[in-house]
């Protein structure tokens, strides 16, 4: 059966069509610049990319365009070939601890938590409605970035802020990248041929956005992103954890509103902010290799923040069996993996230099005598979306 995994942003619609249960990717693509006259439709078939520009006024037009192209290119016979659609939804608040079949009540609940993710949830909803318009009889499932972290206990998810903020406004840690953390931690059990119930894993999802997750017995027990994706380790352009008093201090010094300072923390901080070179690890490593002091600083800052979280989660879980590198940097930057591992001497972590040359393929990175197993596991959020869609359609 063919399942579509959809990730709708404010002006884009990413899709992947999978054959299930085989989990083969049939095709994938994206419509970008939705709402503009020269929207770009890109599709990848048999490893080859095809791009065209179209007038795409809204997400419903984009969804229709995607489906028409699939038929035109003989990828599906007709719309009936698509058995289910899974939608990535960023925020499920406390309402969703698992994926869910979409109905009116679910749509209302997603709307209700939209003030927690004002940039993302409305776009995700638009994507759902667009596909519902074109495929009214096809079951749709919502897969939440936050759901996997709903197993965190109160001591992990609650901030030490007035308790009423939590009760009245839902101020707490939600965590993100849950679909990735879940996928990766399940793969660890498979790769090591271990019962997931007995495994303590720390997943390092390090891409342009980045978060770390402590997974004990297959359940998220703590994660570095919080109320929003701004907290935790530093990222490409996001600051990660800082003293919140800085917000008021800078707003006074630079005569900026709170929103403007938060925007600076989201868009011009992180590795870009520290280095003033780039947000991209490839550029930073180039600068590092040339001895550029700010490039060196950004790279060191990254390794320190990540190692600090590993230390905290090691203590919180009372041990760790596996540490996993995933996402753009984790999967592709052996130098970053090496630098982080060097900071884990206390765990007796040892990288196998030959294995660490690998990029983008599942690999055991540690030596047999390492105190902790180090793994490279490419993440796959789309397959998780498709799996959940099939599971819930069958329930
Ligand atoms: P993601 O957000 O997971 O797609 O990750 C994107 C980021 O991965 C980019 O901004 C780069 O910093 C990083 N990245 C991608 N390829 C490489 C590479 N070959 N070496 C180092 N970093 C990379």
mmCIF file with all atom_site columns, C-alpha atoms and ligand atoms in Angstrom, residues 14 177 205-210 236 271 278-285 302 326-336 359 379 381, ligand 1:
data_model
loop_
_atom_site.group_PDB
_atom_site.id
_atom_site.type_symbol
_atom_site.label_atom_id
_atom_site.label_alt_id
_atom_site.label_comp_id
_atom_site.label_asym_id
_atom_site.label_entity_id
_atom_site.label_seq_id
_atom_site.pdbx_PDB_ins_code
_atom_site.Cartn_x
_atom_site.Cartn_y
_atom_site.Cartn_z
_atom_site.occupancy
_atom_site.B_iso_or_equiv
_atom_site.pdbx_formal_charge
_atom_site.auth_seq_id
_atom_site.auth_comp_id
_atom_site.auth_asym_id
_atom_site.auth_atom_id
_atom_site.pdbx_PDB_model_num
ATOM   1  C CA  . UNK A 1 14  ? 7.367  18.431 1.591  1.00 0.00 ? 14  UNK A CA  1
ATOM   2  C CA  . UNK A 1 177 ? 12.313 16.127 17.192 1.00 0.00 ? 177 UNK A CA  1
ATOM   3  C CA  . UNK A 1 205 ? 20.064 14.850 16.921 1.00 0.00 ? 205 UNK A CA  1
ATOM   4  C CA  . UNK A 1 206 ? 22.506 17.457 15.632 1.00 0.00 ? 206 UNK A CA  1
ATOM   5  C CA  . UNK A 1 207 ? 21.443 19.255 12.496 1.00 0.00 ? 207 UNK A CA  1
ATOM   6  C CA  . UNK A 1 208 ? 20.732 22.895 11.840 1.00 0.00 ? 208 UNK A CA  1
ATOM   7  C CA  . UNK A 1 209 ? 18.208 22.515 14.646 1.00 0.00 ? 209 UNK A CA  1
ATOM   8  C CA  . UNK A 1 210 ? 19.518 20.230 17.352 1.00 0.00 ? 210 UNK A CA  1
ATOM   9  C CA  . UNK A 1 236 ? 23.043 26.858 13.601 1.00 0.00 ? 236 UNK A CA  1
ATOM   10 C CA  . UNK A 1 271 ? 27.215 29.055 15.748 1.00 0.00 ? 271 UNK A CA  1
ATOM   11 C CA  . UNK A 1 278 ? 28.351 30.752 9.074  1.00 0.00 ? 278 UNK A CA  1
ATOM   12 C CA  . UNK A 1 279 ? 25.675 28.602 10.662 1.00 0.00 ? 279 UNK A CA  1
ATOM   13 C CA  . UNK A 1 280 ? 26.869 25.633 8.617  1.00 0.00 ? 280 UNK A CA  1
ATOM   14 C CA  . UNK A 1 281 ? 29.255 23.123 10.206 1.00 0.00 ? 281 UNK A CA  1
ATOM   15 C CA  . UNK A 1 282 ? 31.120 22.622 6.933  1.00 0.00 ? 282 UNK A CA  1
ATOM   16 C CA  . UNK A 1 283 ? 32.138 26.301 6.847  1.00 0.00 ? 283 UNK A CA  1
ATOM   17 C CA  . UNK A 1 284 ? 32.958 26.269 10.543 1.00 0.00 ? 284 UNK A CA  1
ATOM   18 C CA  . UNK A 1 285 ? 35.232 23.251 10.214 1.00 0.00 ? 285 UNK A CA  1
ATOM   19 C CA  . UNK A 1 302 ? 29.160 23.031 20.338 1.00 0.00 ? 302 UNK A CA  1
ATOM   20 C CA  . UNK A 1 326 ? 22.124 11.567 13.902 1.00 0.00 ? 326 UNK A CA  1
ATOM   21 C CA  . UNK A 1 327 ? 20.825 14.414 11.640 1.00 0.00 ? 327 UNK A CA  1
ATOM   22 C CA  . UNK A 1 328 ? 22.891 16.571 9.239  1.00 0.00 ? 328 UNK A CA  1
ATOM   23 C CA  . UNK A 1 329 ? 25.945 17.103 11.450 1.00 0.00 ? 329 UNK A CA  1
ATOM   24 C CA  . UNK A 1 330 ? 25.738 13.865 13.454 1.00 0.00 ? 330 UNK A CA  1
ATOM   25 C CA  . UNK A 1 331 ? 25.504 11.815 10.266 1.00 0.00 ? 331 UNK A CA  1
ATOM   26 C CA  . UNK A 1 332 ? 28.084 13.680 8.189  1.00 0.00 ? 332 UNK A CA  1
ATOM   27 C CA  . UNK A 1 333 ? 30.743 15.276 10.381 1.00 0.00 ? 333 UNK A CA  1
ATOM   28 C CA  . UNK A 1 334 ? 33.340 12.766 11.666 1.00 0.00 ? 334 UNK A CA  1
ATOM   29 C CA  . UNK A 1 335 ? 35.367 15.688 13.090 1.00 0.00 ? 335 UNK A CA  1
ATOM   30 C CA  . UNK A 1 336 ? 32.445 16.745 15.302 1.00 0.00 ? 336 UNK A CA  1
ATOM   31 C CA  . UNK A 1 359 ? 28.775 9.170  6.674  1.00 0.00 ? 359 UNK A CA  1
ATOM   32 C CA  . UNK A 1 379 ? 17.319 9.493  11.083 1.00 0.00 ? 379 UNK A CA  1
ATOM   33 C CA  . UNK A 1 381 ? 11.131 10.832 10.264 1.00 0.00 ? 381 UNK A CA  1
HETATM 34 P P1  . LIG B 2 .   ? 19.719 19.045 9.099  1.00 0.00 ? 1   LIG B P1  1
HETATM 35 O O1  . LIG B 2 .   ? 19.073 20.220 9.754  1.00 0.00 ? 1   LIG B O1  1
HETATM 36 O O2  . LIG B 2 .   ? 19.615 17.789 9.893  1.00 0.00 ? 1   LIG B O2  1
HETATM 37 O O3  . LIG B 2 .   ? 19.311 18.865 7.666  1.00 0.00 ? 1   LIG B O3  1
HETATM 38 O O4  . LIG B 2 .   ? 21.291 19.375 9.062  1.00 0.00 ? 1   LIG B O4  1
HETATM 39 C C1  . LIG B 2 .   ? 21.794 20.403 8.253  1.00 0.00 ? 1   LIG B C1  1
HETATM 40 C C2  . LIG B 2 .   ? 23.199 20.760 8.709  1.00 0.00 ? 1   LIG B C2  1
HETATM 41 O O5  . LIG B 2 .   ? 24.046 19.591 8.623  1.00 0.00 ? 1   LIG B O5  1
HETATM 42 C C3  . LIG B 2 .   ? 23.908 21.781 7.857  1.00 0.00 ? 1   LIG B C3  1
HETATM 43 O O6  . LIG B 2 .   ? 23.587 23.091 8.248  1.00 0.00 ? 1   LIG B O6  1
HETATM 44 C C4  . LIG B 2 .   ? 25.381 21.480 8.135  1.00 0.00 ? 1   LIG B C4  1
HETATM 45 O O7  . LIG B 2 .   ? 25.799 22.208 9.280  1.00 0.00 ? 1   LIG B O7  1
HETATM 46 C C5  . LIG B 2 .   ? 25.393 20.017 8.491  1.00 0.00 ? 1   LIG B C5  1
HETATM 47 N N1  . LIG B 2 .   ? 26.070 19.185 7.471  1.00 0.00 ? 1   LIG B N1  1
HETATM 48 C C6  . LIG B 2 .   ? 25.546 18.664 6.358  1.00 0.00 ? 1   LIG B C6  1
HETATM 49 N N2  . LIG B 2 .   ? 26.469 17.978 5.660  1.00 0.00 ? 1   LIG B N2  1
HETATM 50 C C7  . LIG B 2 .   ? 27.638 18.085 6.357  1.00 0.00 ? 1   LIG B C7  1
HETATM 51 C C8  . LIG B 2 .   ? 28.977 17.614 6.191  1.00 0.00 ? 1   LIG B C8  1
HETATM 52 N N3  . LIG B 2 .   ? 29.322 16.878 5.132  1.00 0.00 ? 1   LIG B N3  1
HETATM 53 N N4  . LIG B 2 .   ? 29.883 17.934 7.133  1.00 0.00 ? 1   LIG B N4  1
HETATM 54 C C9  . LIG B 2 .   ? 29.547 18.673 8.198  1.00 0.00 ? 1   LIG B C9  1
HETATM 55 N N5  . LIG B 2 .   ? 28.307 19.142 8.423  1.00 0.00 ? 1   LIG B N5  1
HETATM 56 C C10 . LIG B 2 .   ? 27.365 18.867 7.524  1.00 0.00 ? 1   LIG B C10 1
#
